Short mmCIF file of C-alpha atoms in Angstrom, two decimals:
data_model
loop_
_atom_site.label_atom_id
_atom_site.label_comp_id
_atom_site.label_asym_id
_atom_site.label_seq_id
_atom_site.Cartn_x
_atom_site.Cartn_y
_atom_site.Cartn_z
CA MET K 1 -76.52 63.34 18.44
CA LYS K 2 -79.29 61.48 16.66
CA ILE K 3 -78.39 59.98 13.29
CA GLN K 4 -80.86 59.10 10.53
CA ASP K 5 -79.86 57.28 7.39
CA SER K 6 -80.91 54.55 4.98
CA TYR K 7 -80.44 51.92 7.68
CA ASP K 8 -83.32 53.48 9.61
CA SER K 9 -85.61 53.47 6.58
CA MET K 10 -85.03 49.75 6.11
CA PHE K 11 -84.93 48.43 9.66
CA GLY K 12 -86.71 51.06 11.70
CA GLU K 13 -85.48 54.11 13.46
CA GLU K 14 -83.16 53.74 16.40
CA GLU K 15 -80.98 56.11 18.32
CA ARG K 16 -77.26 55.76 17.73
CA HIS K 17 -74.34 57.85 18.86
CA GLU K 18 -71.03 58.84 17.37
CA PRO K 19 -68.12 57.31 19.31
CA GLU K 20 -65.95 59.72 21.25
CA ASN K 21 -62.46 60.51 19.95
CA PHE K 22 -63.23 58.73 16.70
CA MET K 23 -61.06 61.03 14.60
CA PRO K 24 -57.58 61.76 16.01
CA ASN K 25 -56.01 65.17 15.74
CA ILE K 26 -54.00 65.39 12.55
CA MET K 27 -51.25 67.94 12.12
CA PRO K 28 -51.09 69.78 8.78
CA LEU K 29 -48.32 69.04 6.33
CA THR K 30 -46.07 71.91 5.26
CA VAL K 31 -44.47 72.46 1.87
CA ASN K 32 -41.64 74.56 0.48
CA LYS K 33 -43.41 75.73 -2.66
CA ASP K 34 -40.39 77.55 -4.08
CA LEU K 35 -38.21 74.45 -3.83
CA ILE K 36 -40.95 72.26 -5.31
CA ARG K 37 -41.49 74.69 -8.17
CA SER K 38 -37.81 74.86 -9.06
CA MET K 39 -37.43 71.06 -9.15
CA MET K 40 -40.65 70.46 -11.07
CA GLU K 41 -39.88 73.16 -13.64
CA LYS K 42 -36.37 71.75 -14.11
CA ALA K 43 -37.84 68.30 -14.71
CA LYS K 44 -40.43 69.69 -17.13
CA THR K 45 -37.81 71.60 -19.13
CA GLU K 46 -35.27 68.77 -19.22
CA LYS K 47 -37.85 65.99 -19.59
CA LYS K 48 -36.61 64.13 -16.52
CA TRP K 49 -38.25 62.41 -13.60
CA VAL K 50 -38.39 63.99 -10.17
CA LEU K 51 -37.17 61.58 -7.49
CA ALA K 52 -39.00 61.99 -4.17
CA PHE K 53 -36.82 60.58 -1.39
CA VAL K 54 -39.16 59.72 1.49
CA ILE K 55 -37.48 59.78 4.90
CA GLY K 56 -39.09 57.71 7.63
CA THR K 57 -36.82 56.98 10.60
CA LYS K 58 -33.44 58.08 11.97
CA PRO K 59 -31.39 55.66 9.79
CA CYS K 60 -33.07 56.98 6.63
CA PHE K 61 -31.07 60.20 6.87
CA TYR K 62 -27.78 58.42 6.34
CA LYS K 63 -29.08 55.57 4.19
CA PHE K 64 -30.44 58.08 1.63
CA TYR K 65 -27.28 60.20 1.72
CA GLY K 66 -25.48 58.47 -1.18
CA GLY K 67 -28.47 58.52 -3.52
CA ILE K 68 -29.27 62.18 -2.83
CA VAL K 69 -25.68 63.34 -3.35
CA GLU K 70 -25.37 61.42 -6.61
CA ALA K 71 -28.75 62.67 -7.86
CA GLU K 72 -27.52 66.20 -7.37
CA LYS K 73 -24.24 65.47 -9.17
CA ALA K 74 -26.14 63.91 -12.08
CA GLY K 75 -28.54 66.83 -12.34
CA ILE K 76 -31.62 64.71 -11.64
CA PRO K 77 -34.34 66.81 -9.96
CA TYR K 78 -35.33 65.54 -6.54
CA LEU K 79 -37.45 66.38 -3.53
CA ILE K 80 -37.00 65.24 0.05
CA ILE K 81 -40.21 64.33 1.84
CA ASN K 82 -39.72 64.09 5.60
CA SER K 83 -42.37 62.10 7.45
CA ASN K 84 -41.36 63.90 10.68
CA GLN K 85 -42.73 60.93 12.62
CA HIS K 86 -39.62 61.27 14.77
CA TYR K 87 -39.42 64.89 15.75
CA ASP K 88 -37.15 65.25 18.78
CA ASP K 89 -33.52 66.32 18.53
CA LEU K 90 -32.15 62.86 19.32
CA LEU K 91 -33.80 61.36 16.25
CA THR K 92 -33.59 64.20 13.71
CA THR K 93 -29.96 65.28 13.96
CA GLY K 94 -29.42 63.62 10.59
CA LEU K 95 -31.15 66.54 8.88
CA ASP K 96 -28.23 68.76 9.86
CA GLU K 97 -25.51 66.10 9.94
CA PHE K 98 -26.09 65.24 6.28
CA ASN K 99 -27.10 68.75 5.18
CA LEU K 100 -30.64 67.72 4.25
CA LYS K 101 -32.71 70.38 6.01
CA LYS K 102 -32.49 73.04 3.31
CA ARG K 103 -33.27 70.41 0.67
CA THR K 104 -36.46 69.19 2.36
CA ALA K 105 -39.53 70.15 0.34
CA VAL K 106 -42.33 68.52 2.33
CA ASN K 107 -42.85 67.88 6.04
CA LEU K 108 -45.68 65.39 6.57
CA SER K 109 -45.80 65.67 10.39
CA ILE K 110 -47.35 62.23 10.87
CA ARG K 111 -48.14 61.08 14.41
CA GLY K 112 -49.79 58.26 16.33
CA ASP K 113 -49.55 54.48 16.22
CA LEU K 114 -48.96 52.40 13.10
CA ALA K 115 -52.60 52.56 12.01
CA GLN K 116 -52.83 56.33 12.38
CA LYS K 117 -49.48 56.88 10.66
CA SER K 118 -50.66 54.74 7.75
CA ALA K 119 -53.94 56.63 7.43
CA GLU K 120 -52.22 60.01 7.60
CA LEU K 121 -49.72 58.97 4.95
CA MET K 122 -52.53 58.00 2.60
CA ILE K 123 -54.38 61.29 3.11
CA LYS K 124 -51.38 63.61 2.98
CA LEU K 125 -49.67 61.92 0.05
CA LYS K 126 -52.95 61.93 -1.88
CA TRP K 127 -53.04 65.71 -1.47
CA LEU K 128 -49.37 66.10 -2.46
CA ALA K 129 -49.76 63.79 -5.47
CA GLY K 130 -52.80 65.76 -6.63
CA TYR K 131 -51.10 69.12 -6.11
CA LEU K 132 -48.11 68.11 -8.24
CA LYS K 133 -50.37 66.55 -10.90
CA GLU K 134 -52.49 69.67 -11.16
CA LYS K 135 -49.54 72.08 -11.43
CA TRP K 136 -47.22 69.92 -13.56
CA PRO K 137 -49.35 67.23 -15.26
CA SER K 138 -46.59 66.09 -17.64
CA VAL K 139 -43.87 65.54 -15.02
CA ILE K 140 -43.26 62.02 -13.67
CA VAL K 141 -42.62 62.00 -9.93
CA VAL K 142 -41.25 58.74 -8.50
CA PRO K 143 -41.12 58.14 -4.74
CA VAL K 144 -37.96 56.42 -3.51
CA VAL K 145 -38.44 54.37 -0.35
CA LEU K 146 -35.97 52.12 1.38
CA GLY K 147 -35.70 49.37 3.91
CA ASP K 148 -38.67 48.32 5.98
CA THR K 149 -40.31 51.30 7.71
CA ILE K 150 -44.06 51.95 7.67
CA LEU K 151 -43.42 54.55 4.96
CA THR K 152 -41.80 51.88 2.83
CA ALA K 153 -45.09 50.00 2.83
CA ILE K 154 -47.63 52.83 2.62
CA VAL K 155 -45.99 55.33 0.25
CA PRO K 156 -46.09 53.07 -2.87
CA PRO K 157 -49.85 52.33 -2.74
CA ALA K 158 -50.68 55.91 -1.71
CA TRP K 159 -48.78 57.24 -4.72
CA THR K 160 -49.96 54.58 -7.15
CA PHE K 161 -53.61 55.02 -6.21
CA SER K 162 -53.27 58.79 -6.62
CA ARG K 163 -51.11 59.11 -9.76
CA ASN K 164 -50.73 55.75 -11.48
CA GLU K 165 -46.98 55.95 -10.84
CA ARG K 166 -45.31 53.20 -8.87
CA ALA K 167 -42.35 53.69 -6.57
CA ILE K 168 -38.69 52.70 -6.40
CA GLN K 169 -37.77 50.46 -3.48
CA ASN K 170 -34.16 50.64 -2.46
CA GLU K 171 -32.86 47.97 -0.05
CA ALA K 172 -35.49 45.62 -1.52
CA GLY K 173 -35.80 41.90 -0.88
CA LEU K 174 -35.01 41.84 2.84
CA ARG K 175 -36.57 38.55 3.89
CA SER K 176 -35.95 37.06 7.31
CA MET K 177 -34.46 33.62 7.62
CA THR K 178 -33.46 31.42 10.54
CA PRO K 179 -31.07 28.49 10.96
CA VAL K 180 -32.86 25.21 11.54
CA VAL K 181 -30.85 24.82 14.76
CA MET K 182 -32.84 27.74 16.21
CA GLU K 183 -35.53 25.20 17.12
CA LYS K 184 -33.06 23.96 19.77
CA ALA K 185 -32.17 27.39 21.13
CA GLY K 186 -31.27 27.15 24.79
CA GLN K 187 -30.89 23.36 24.61
CA MET K 188 -27.30 23.02 23.45
CA ASP K 189 -23.85 24.46 24.12
CA ALA K 190 -22.86 27.80 22.59
CA GLU K 191 -20.08 26.44 20.36
CA SER K 192 -22.34 23.87 18.65
CA PHE K 193 -25.15 26.38 18.33
CA ILE K 194 -22.86 28.89 16.60
CA ASP K 195 -21.35 26.22 14.32
CA GLN K 196 -24.81 25.21 13.10
CA GLN K 197 -25.62 28.85 12.35
CA PHE K 198 -22.47 29.21 10.26
CA ASN K 199 -22.63 25.85 8.49
CA GLY K 200 -26.11 24.37 8.94
CA GLU K 201 -29.36 24.56 7.01
CA TRP K 202 -31.48 27.73 6.94
CA LYS K 203 -35.13 28.43 6.14
CA LEU K 204 -37.44 31.40 5.66
CA LEU K 205 -39.11 32.75 8.82
CA ARG K 206 -40.76 36.06 8.00
CA ASN K 207 -42.75 36.59 11.21
CA GLU K 208 -40.24 39.12 12.47
CA PRO K 209 -39.21 41.79 12.70
CA PHE K 210 -42.78 43.04 12.79
CA PRO K 211 -44.07 45.19 11.20
CA GLU K 212 -40.85 45.56 9.21
CA GLN K 213 -41.16 42.28 7.33
CA TRP K 214 -44.69 43.18 6.31
CA ASP K 215 -43.52 46.64 5.28
CA THR K 216 -40.76 45.48 2.95
CA PHE K 217 -42.88 42.75 1.34
CA ILE K 218 -45.80 45.10 0.63
CA SER K 219 -43.43 47.78 -0.64
CA ALA K 220 -42.00 45.48 -3.30
CA ALA K 221 -45.51 44.70 -4.53
CA GLY K 222 -46.20 48.42 -4.96
CA SER K 223 -42.87 49.35 -6.55
CA GLU K 224 -41.89 49.22 -10.21
CA PHE K 225 -38.10 49.22 -9.80
CA LEU K 226 -36.30 47.21 -7.10
CA PHE K 227 -32.71 47.72 -5.91
CA ALA K 228 -31.40 44.84 -3.80
CA PRO K 229 -28.38 44.85 -1.48
CA THR K 230 -27.20 41.31 -2.34
CA GLU K 231 -27.82 38.45 -4.74
CA LEU K 232 -29.76 36.64 -2.00
CA ASN K 233 -32.23 39.53 -1.86
CA ARG K 234 -32.60 39.39 -5.65
CA GLN K 235 -33.37 35.68 -5.46
CA HIS K 236 -36.10 36.34 -2.88
CA LEU K 237 -37.69 38.90 -5.20
CA LEU K 238 -37.51 36.58 -8.20
CA ARG K 239 -39.12 33.77 -6.21
CA GLU K 240 -41.99 36.13 -5.38
CA GLY K 241 -42.60 36.81 -9.07
CA HIS K 242 -41.03 40.22 -9.64
CA PRO K 243 -39.70 40.75 -13.21
CA GLU K 244 -35.99 40.10 -13.46
CA LYS K 245 -35.44 43.15 -15.68
CA ASN K 246 -36.76 45.41 -12.90
CA ILE K 247 -34.31 44.18 -10.24
CA TRP K 248 -30.72 45.34 -9.75
CA VAL K 249 -28.15 44.32 -7.13
CA THR K 250 -26.41 47.54 -6.08
CA GLY K 251 -25.17 46.89 -2.53
CA GLY K 252 -25.95 48.14 0.95
CA VAL K 253 -27.42 51.64 1.23
CA VAL K 254 -25.47 52.35 4.42
CA VAL K 255 -22.11 52.14 2.64
CA ASP K 256 -21.78 55.71 1.30
CA ALA K 257 -22.56 57.46 4.59
CA LEU K 258 -20.34 55.02 6.45
CA GLU K 259 -17.42 55.82 4.17
CA LEU K 260 -18.07 59.54 4.64
CA LYS K 261 -18.03 59.27 8.42
CA LYS K 262 -14.88 57.15 8.38
CA LYS K 263 -13.14 60.17 6.84
CA GLN K 264 -14.77 62.83 9.02
CA LYS K 265 -14.21 63.24 12.74
CA PRO K 266 -17.15 64.52 14.79
CA GLN K 267 -16.71 67.98 16.30
CA LYS K 268 -16.80 66.41 19.74
CA SER K 269 -15.60 62.84 20.25
CA ILE K 270 -17.92 60.26 21.74
CA PHE K 271 -15.15 59.59 24.24
CA GLU K 272 -15.35 63.19 25.43
CA ILE K 273 -19.09 62.82 25.89
CA TYR K 274 -18.75 59.46 27.65
CA PRO K 275 -15.16 59.18 29.03
CA GLN K 276 -16.13 55.87 30.65
CA LEU K 277 -15.97 54.25 27.21
CA GLU K 278 -12.19 54.75 27.06
CA GLN K 279 -11.73 52.22 29.84
CA GLY K 280 -11.38 48.78 28.26
CA ARG K 281 -13.43 47.16 25.47
CA TRP K 282 -17.19 47.53 25.41
CA ILE K 283 -20.26 45.82 24.04
CA ARG K 284 -22.63 48.44 22.64
CA MET K 285 -26.15 47.13 23.15
CA ASP K 286 -29.31 48.47 21.50
CA ILE K 287 -32.70 46.75 21.62
CA HIS K 288 -35.90 48.09 20.10
CA ARG K 289 -37.68 45.48 17.97
CA ARG K 290 -41.24 44.81 19.08
CA GLY K 291 -40.71 41.07 19.38
CA ASN K 292 -37.93 41.68 21.89
CA LEU K 293 -40.22 43.88 23.98
CA THR K 294 -42.62 41.02 24.71
CA PRO K 295 -42.59 39.92 28.39
CA ARG K 296 -40.37 36.82 28.44
CA ARG K 297 -37.88 38.09 25.89
CA PHE K 298 -37.48 41.54 27.42
CA LYS K 299 -37.07 40.04 30.88
CA ALA K 300 -34.37 37.72 29.48
CA ILE K 301 -32.58 40.65 27.83
CA VAL K 302 -32.58 42.82 30.96
CA GLY K 303 -31.55 39.79 33.01
CA SER K 304 -28.65 39.14 30.63
CA ILE K 305 -27.44 42.72 31.09
CA LYS K 306 -27.25 42.21 34.85
CA LYS K 307 -25.45 38.89 34.47
CA MET K 308 -22.93 40.24 31.94
CA VAL K 309 -22.16 43.22 34.15
CA GLU K 310 -21.75 40.93 37.18
CA LYS K 311 -19.31 38.80 35.15
CA GLY K 312 -17.20 41.84 34.36
CA PHE K 313 -18.27 42.62 30.79
CA ASN K 314 -18.33 46.30 29.87
CA ILE K 315 -21.87 47.03 28.66
CA ASN K 316 -23.15 50.25 27.14
CA PHE K 317 -26.95 49.95 26.94
CA ILE K 318 -28.62 52.46 24.61
CA GLU K 319 -32.14 53.53 25.53
CA MET K 320 -34.05 53.51 22.25
CA SER K 321 -37.53 55.07 22.08
CA ALA K 322 -39.42 51.78 22.26
CA THR K 323 -37.00 50.51 24.90
CA ARG K 324 -37.80 53.49 27.09
CA MET K 325 -41.49 52.58 27.07
CA ALA K 326 -40.73 48.92 27.78
CA LEU K 327 -38.49 49.76 30.73
CA ASP K 328 -41.24 51.89 32.24
CA HIS K 329 -43.96 49.34 31.49
CA TYR K 330 -42.13 46.42 33.09
CA GLY K 331 -40.60 48.49 35.90
CA PHE K 332 -36.95 47.79 35.02
CA ARG K 333 -35.72 51.39 34.77
CA ASP K 334 -34.77 51.79 38.43
CA GLU K 335 -32.92 48.45 38.35
CA LEU K 336 -30.74 49.60 35.45
CA LYS K 337 -30.14 53.01 37.03
CA LEU K 338 -28.97 51.31 40.21
CA LEU K 339 -26.80 48.93 38.17
CA ALA K 340 -25.12 51.93 36.53
CA GLU K 341 -24.57 53.68 39.86
CA LYS K 342 -22.89 50.64 41.40
CA ASN K 343 -20.84 49.41 38.44
CA LYS K 344 -18.33 51.35 36.38
CA ASN K 345 -18.56 48.70 33.68
CA PHE K 346 -22.20 49.57 32.93
CA LEU K 347 -23.11 52.71 31.02
CA PHE K 348 -26.79 53.50 30.49
CA THR K 349 -27.23 56.20 27.83
CA LYS K 350 -29.80 57.83 25.60
CA ILE K 351 -29.71 57.44 21.83
CA TRP K 352 -26.56 58.89 20.31
CA PRO K 353 -27.91 61.61 17.99
CA GLU K 354 -25.01 61.71 15.52
CA TYR K 355 -24.24 58.82 13.21
CA ALA K 356 -20.61 60.01 13.31
CA HIS K 357 -20.40 59.05 16.98
CA VAL K 358 -21.67 55.53 16.31
CA VAL K 359 -19.10 55.01 13.56
CA GLU K 360 -16.32 56.52 15.68
CA PHE K 361 -17.04 54.11 18.51
CA PHE K 362 -17.48 51.02 16.35
CA ARG K 363 -14.14 51.68 14.63
CA SER K 364 -12.27 52.24 17.87
CA GLU K 365 -10.21 49.79 19.89
CA HIS K 366 -12.73 50.24 22.70
CA CYS K 367 -15.50 48.44 20.80
CA PHE K 368 -15.49 44.70 21.32
CA ALA K 369 -18.82 43.98 19.63
CA ALA K 370 -22.37 45.15 19.02
CA LEU K 371 -25.25 43.30 20.70
CA THR K 372 -28.22 44.50 18.72
CA ASP K 373 -31.56 43.71 17.14
CA SER K 374 -31.03 46.29 14.39
CA GLY K 375 -30.76 45.26 10.74
CA GLY K 376 -28.45 48.06 9.67
CA VAL K 377 -25.95 47.41 12.46
CA GLN K 378 -25.47 43.87 11.15
CA GLU K 379 -24.30 45.40 7.87
CA GLU K 380 -22.18 48.06 9.56
CA MET K 381 -20.26 45.58 11.70
CA ASN K 382 -19.52 43.47 8.62
CA LEU K 383 -18.07 46.58 6.97
CA LEU K 384 -16.16 47.74 10.08
CA ASP K 385 -14.39 44.48 10.97
CA LYS K 386 -16.11 43.98 14.32
CA PRO K 387 -18.18 41.04 15.63
CA CYS K 388 -21.94 41.45 15.57
CA LEU K 389 -24.20 39.61 18.01
CA THR K 390 -27.82 39.84 16.91
CA CYS K 391 -30.40 39.40 19.65
CA ARG K 392 -33.09 37.79 17.52
CA PHE K 393 -34.46 34.39 16.52
CA ASN K 394 -34.10 35.19 12.83
CA THR K 395 -32.46 37.85 10.70
CA ASP K 396 -33.21 39.78 7.53
CA ARG K 397 -29.44 39.84 6.90
CA PRO K 398 -28.78 36.05 6.97
CA GLU K 399 -25.82 36.51 4.62
CA THR K 400 -23.86 38.09 7.50
CA VAL K 401 -24.18 34.80 9.39
CA ASN K 402 -24.08 31.95 6.89
CA GLN K 403 -21.92 33.61 4.22
CA ALA K 404 -19.61 36.16 5.85
CA LYS K 405 -19.77 34.61 9.34
CA SER K 406 -19.35 38.07 10.86
CA ASN K 407 -22.61 37.83 12.79
CA ILE K 408 -24.10 35.41 15.32
CA LEU K 409 -27.73 35.14 16.35
CA VAL K 410 -28.21 35.37 20.12
CA PRO K 411 -31.88 34.49 20.75
CA PRO K 412 -33.20 35.81 24.08
CA VAL K 413 -34.51 32.46 25.28
CA ASP K 414 -33.32 33.29 28.78
CA ALA K 415 -30.62 35.40 30.40
CA ASP K 416 -28.19 32.50 30.88
CA PHE K 417 -28.26 31.50 27.21
CA VAL K 418 -27.50 35.07 26.11
CA LEU K 419 -24.62 35.17 28.61
CA ASP K 420 -23.27 31.80 27.42
CA ILE K 421 -23.02 32.92 23.78
CA VAL K 422 -21.49 36.30 24.61
CA ARG K 423 -18.97 34.66 26.95
CA HIS K 424 -18.04 32.05 24.34
CA VAL K 425 -17.32 34.72 21.71
CA HIS K 426 -15.37 36.77 24.24
CA GLU K 427 -13.18 33.83 25.23
CA ASP K 428 -12.57 32.48 21.71
CA GLU K 429 -9.96 34.78 20.16
CA ASN K 430 -9.81 32.76 16.94
CA LEU K 431 -13.55 33.22 16.48
CA GLN K 432 -13.20 36.96 17.08
CA LYS K 433 -10.42 37.20 14.50
CA SER K 434 -12.34 35.23 11.88
CA MET K 435 -15.45 37.37 12.40
CA ALA K 436 -13.40 40.56 12.08
CA ALA K 437 -11.69 39.27 8.91
CA ALA K 438 -14.97 38.28 7.25
CA PRO K 439 -15.52 39.18 3.58
CA LYS K 440 -17.29 42.49 3.04
CA LEU K 441 -20.71 41.90 1.50
CA TYR K 442 -22.17 45.27 0.64
CA GLY K 443 -20.05 46.83 -2.09
CA LYS K 444 -19.06 50.45 -2.64
CA ASP K 445 -20.29 53.57 -4.47
CA ILE K 446 -23.88 52.46 -3.93
CA GLY K 447 -25.48 55.83 -4.61
CA LYS K 448 -23.52 56.20 -7.85
CA LYS K 449 -24.71 52.78 -9.08
CA PHE K 450 -28.28 53.59 -8.15
CA ILE K 451 -28.40 56.96 -9.91
CA SER K 452 -26.59 55.60 -12.96
CA ILE K 453 -29.36 53.03 -13.43
CA ILE K 454 -32.07 55.64 -12.83
CA SER K 455 -30.45 57.95 -15.42
CA GLY K 456 -30.53 55.10 -17.94
CA LEU K 457 -34.22 54.45 -17.28
CA ILE K 458 -35.04 58.13 -17.81
CA GLU K 459 -33.02 58.27 -21.04
CA ASP K 460 -34.77 55.14 -22.32
CA GLY K 461 -38.18 56.73 -21.78
CA GLU K 462 -39.22 54.22 -19.14
CA ARG K 463 -42.22 54.97 -16.95
CA PRO K 464 -42.87 53.74 -13.39
CA PHE K 465 -46.12 52.02 -14.34
CA LYS K 466 -47.05 49.65 -17.14
CA TRP K 467 -50.37 48.19 -18.21
CA ALA K 468 -50.35 44.55 -19.29
CA HIS K 469 -50.16 45.40 -23.01
CA GLU K 470 -47.12 47.60 -22.31
CA ALA K 471 -45.42 44.98 -20.15
CA LEU K 472 -45.90 42.50 -23.01
CA GLY K 473 -44.31 44.93 -25.47
CA LEU K 474 -47.40 45.22 -27.66
CA TRP K 475 -47.72 49.02 -27.62
CA LYS K 476 -47.06 52.02 -25.39
CA GLU K 477 -49.56 54.63 -24.36
CA ASP K 478 -48.68 58.21 -25.26
CA ARG K 479 -50.57 59.52 -22.28
CA GLU K 480 -52.34 58.13 -19.23
CA GLY K 481 -55.77 58.23 -20.89
CA LEU K 482 -57.78 57.82 -17.68
CA GLU K 483 -58.02 61.45 -16.61
CA TYR K 484 -61.81 61.25 -16.92
CA LEU K 485 -62.13 58.73 -14.06
#
């Protein structure tokens, strides 16, 4: 196809061609107009905000649970926006497990890699923001994002650019840190390495997890109100220049769902699904962070699995989505299958769909520890009195290591170093007891605290965006005033 434009008029005509597959296929978003109408009309009548809880990944279902339940109790209108970037049954069971399906107003159906997901979010949220503005121009709609998913980063600018309303970031201020001793990883004995993590100097190291550290940092910049899990997170936000009056420490967002699942038994026990887990004490191992899927690190992790199994450790390795691709790419799948066939102390499973099963196992006598690169699991193990071993060079929950001492970093330098640390923890009963008895860091009634603060902001007439003259307290605008642009 020949293209003519102003370039040709300036520099002469030349034949150029459109690249193939330039524009990816984009699925349409779907909306529940009746549900949207009822929430928006309620907000208009009662002069309240509408909270838009934006769900990104599998953990979002249970991390948002407390806030959604308390919003409903408080009579605050809300919408659930599901990105639907994870769309198979293994990753979306939370919709049913936490009774969120019937409350979901928008399904974004985003697909593709990080760049495509980001672009789709911008386009689809622009449409949604405009639709709500056109139908209900006086109603403030505030997106609520949490943690460090790609939605956490992209939703705030998409919404702000479209409506001049900034977001709320829950679980704000997650900034990765590393102990200084990490520079000697693999060069010293396990006991000394652990001691320096617990008692030595730490520093910021925000390279990983990627893109999660980028996501959470960008999200804070695009959000008006910030809710931090701990005082350390608040200090990070203050250092970065966020206004103190817009930051609250409310605790860990996983707490409410965790407490719910401690009281509820799943319909079918995880030990019925995997009877093998009833034999002895197991390490539940899940790896999915991109940094750990790089060649040397992933080879070290898979090698450590083999060595731990050979040494008699009971290992349950969970195949996460990214892990599945890495196993196929590096050709390790058949090795792990063979390891499982030959050894009763190795269980190779898919993702456990229900959060209830994860909690049931972690609480049981058959769980020795978690070996993970997840952020949320580091919090969960602190709350469930079990040792956490974090397979990373840094952590965005450093308080679990240098404050609570319920967590130990296990950097995948090589397979032997991973084995040495795991073996040391396994053999040191006093260390296990102290990790299990660690102080709990993440509070209680998190959703109730969050919604109580939001209710106060609504009652005080606060808005999720301020011009400089408003931030300085000089005067407030009665209306946006820029509709003509």
